[in-house]
Short mmCIF file of C-alpha atoms in Angstrom, two decimals:
data_model
loop_
_atom_site.label_atom_id
_atom_site.label_comp_id
_atom_site.label_asym_id
_atom_site.label_seq_id
_atom_site.Cartn_x
_atom_site.Cartn_y
_atom_site.Cartn_z
CA MET C 1 0.00 0.00 0.00
CA ALA C 2 3.00 2.30 0.21
CA GLY C 3 3.10 4.87 -2.57
CA GLU C 4 -0.62 4.66 -3.36
CA THR C 5 -2.63 7.85 -3.51
CA PRO C 6 -5.60 7.92 -1.12
CA LEU C 7 -9.04 7.72 -2.74
CA ALA C 8 -10.10 11.06 -1.28
CA LEU C 9 -7.10 12.79 -2.87
CA ASN C 10 -7.87 11.21 -6.24
CA MET C 11 -11.49 12.34 -6.00
CA LEU C 12 -10.43 15.86 -5.04
CA LEU C 13 -8.01 16.02 -7.97
CA GLY C 14 -10.73 14.75 -10.30
CA CYS C 15 -13.15 17.42 -9.08
CA ILE C 16 -10.54 20.15 -9.54
CA VAL C 17 -9.79 19.00 -13.11
CA LEU C 18 -13.52 18.83 -13.90
CA PHE C 19 -14.09 22.32 -12.48
CA MET C 20 -11.17 23.71 -14.50
CA TYR C 21 -12.53 22.06 -17.67
CA ILE C 22 -15.93 23.70 -17.16
CA ILE C 23 -14.34 27.11 -16.50
CA VAL C 24 -12.06 26.93 -19.56
CA SER C 25 -14.91 25.65 -21.72
CA ALA C 26 -17.21 28.48 -20.65
CA GLY C 27 -14.44 31.01 -21.27
CA LEU C 28 -13.82 29.64 -24.74
CA ILE C 29 -17.52 29.77 -25.61
CA ASN C 30 -17.77 33.36 -24.36
CA PHE C 31 -14.67 34.36 -26.34
CA ASN C 32 -15.98 32.73 -29.52
CA ASN C 33 -19.31 34.48 -29.04
CA PHE C 34 -17.50 37.80 -28.51
CA LEU C 35 -15.40 37.23 -31.63
CA LEU C 36 -18.31 36.27 -33.87
CA GLN C 37 -20.46 39.18 -32.71
CA ARG C 38 -17.74 41.56 -33.97
CA PHE C 39 -16.65 39.51 -37.00
CA PRO C 40 -19.81 37.68 -38.15
CA HIS C 41 -18.17 35.69 -40.94
CA PRO C 42 -17.88 32.05 -39.80
CA TRP C 43 -16.82 30.72 -43.21
CA GLU C 44 -13.85 33.10 -43.43
CA LEU C 45 -12.95 32.44 -39.80
CA THR C 46 -12.98 28.69 -40.49
CA ALA C 47 -10.78 29.15 -43.57
CA LEU C 48 -8.31 31.22 -41.53
CA HIS C 49 -8.30 28.58 -38.79
CA MET C 50 -7.69 25.68 -41.17
CA THR C 51 -5.02 27.57 -43.14
CA PHE C 52 -3.14 28.66 -40.02
CA CYS C 53 -3.23 25.17 -38.49
CA SER C 54 -2.03 23.58 -41.74
CA LEU C 55 0.81 26.06 -42.17
CA MET C 56 1.94 25.76 -38.57
CA SER C 57 1.89 21.95 -38.84
CA LEU C 58 4.05 22.14 -41.96
CA VAL C 59 6.46 24.55 -40.27
CA LEU C 60 6.69 22.30 -37.22
CA TYR C 61 7.27 19.27 -39.45
CA GLY C 62 10.00 21.17 -41.29
CA ILE C 63 11.71 22.20 -38.05
CA ALA C 64 11.30 19.00 -36.02
CA PRO C 65 10.27 16.00 -38.13
CA GLY C 66 11.01 13.75 -35.16
CA LEU C 67 7.75 14.93 -33.60
CA PHE C 68 5.89 13.11 -36.40
CA PRO C 69 7.15 9.51 -36.18
CA ALA C 70 4.31 8.07 -38.31
CA MET C 71 5.16 10.28 -41.29
CA GLU C 72 7.88 7.87 -42.47
CA ARG C 73 5.26 5.21 -43.19
CA VAL C 74 2.77 7.72 -44.60
CA GLU C 75 5.19 9.29 -47.09
CA ARG C 76 5.32 5.95 -48.94
CA GLN C 77 1.51 5.83 -49.20
CA LYS C 78 0.46 9.37 -50.18
CA GLY C 79 -2.55 8.21 -52.21
CA HIS C 80 -3.76 6.16 -49.28
CA LEU C 81 -3.27 9.17 -46.99
CA LEU C 82 -5.30 11.50 -49.22
CA LYS C 83 -8.05 8.91 -49.54
CA PHE C 84 -8.67 8.95 -45.78
CA VAL C 85 -7.34 12.27 -44.48
CA LEU C 86 -8.91 14.60 -47.06
CA PRO C 87 -12.51 13.60 -46.21
CA LEU C 88 -11.74 13.86 -42.49
CA GLY C 89 -10.33 17.35 -43.00
CA ALA C 90 -13.38 18.39 -45.01
CA PHE C 91 -15.76 17.10 -42.35
CA PHE C 92 -13.72 18.77 -39.61
CA ALA C 93 -13.83 22.10 -41.48
CA ALA C 94 -17.60 21.73 -41.91
CA SER C 95 -17.95 21.00 -38.20
CA ILE C 96 -15.95 24.10 -37.26
CA TYR C 97 -17.98 26.23 -39.68
CA MET C 98 -21.30 24.99 -38.28
CA SER C 99 -20.21 25.48 -34.68
CA ASN C 100 -19.03 29.02 -35.51
CA LYS C 101 -22.33 29.69 -37.28
CA ALA C 102 -24.23 28.54 -34.16
CA TYR C 103 -22.73 31.45 -32.20
CA LEU C 104 -24.71 33.83 -34.41
CA TYR C 105 -28.06 32.22 -33.55
CA CYS C 106 -27.84 30.56 -30.12
CA SER C 107 -27.32 31.87 -26.62
CA VAL C 108 -24.11 31.20 -24.72
CA ALA C 109 -26.02 29.22 -22.08
CA PHE C 110 -27.52 26.92 -24.72
CA LEU C 111 -24.14 26.38 -26.39
CA GLN C 112 -22.54 25.58 -23.04
CA PHE C 113 -25.32 23.11 -22.28
CA MET C 114 -24.89 21.40 -25.67
CA LYS C 115 -21.12 21.22 -25.35
CA GLU C 116 -21.22 19.65 -21.91
CA SER C 117 -23.89 17.06 -22.75
#
């Protein structure tokens, strides 16, 4: 039993992490709402998001390719990669667009409720 964390401490840590998740989530929803009330263009915002993330991933891969250990196998199968990754990227972009669009029509409380359920 030496070295084990007491159950009460684990429960307290779990509650703290859960509370922090809810606080950060609510802050992110409020910030997104603030942003989209002043820049009500979710399609352009999604395009900027996807472009920035793609470019930063390429820069990081160029600087430190060791952070991407699976890329060695993927580089030999580029057609296979595009067959599966391209549709996932398109669906992810559509998901981001629709969630950004929801900020224009729904209240922050409703969005928080939907995100946490």
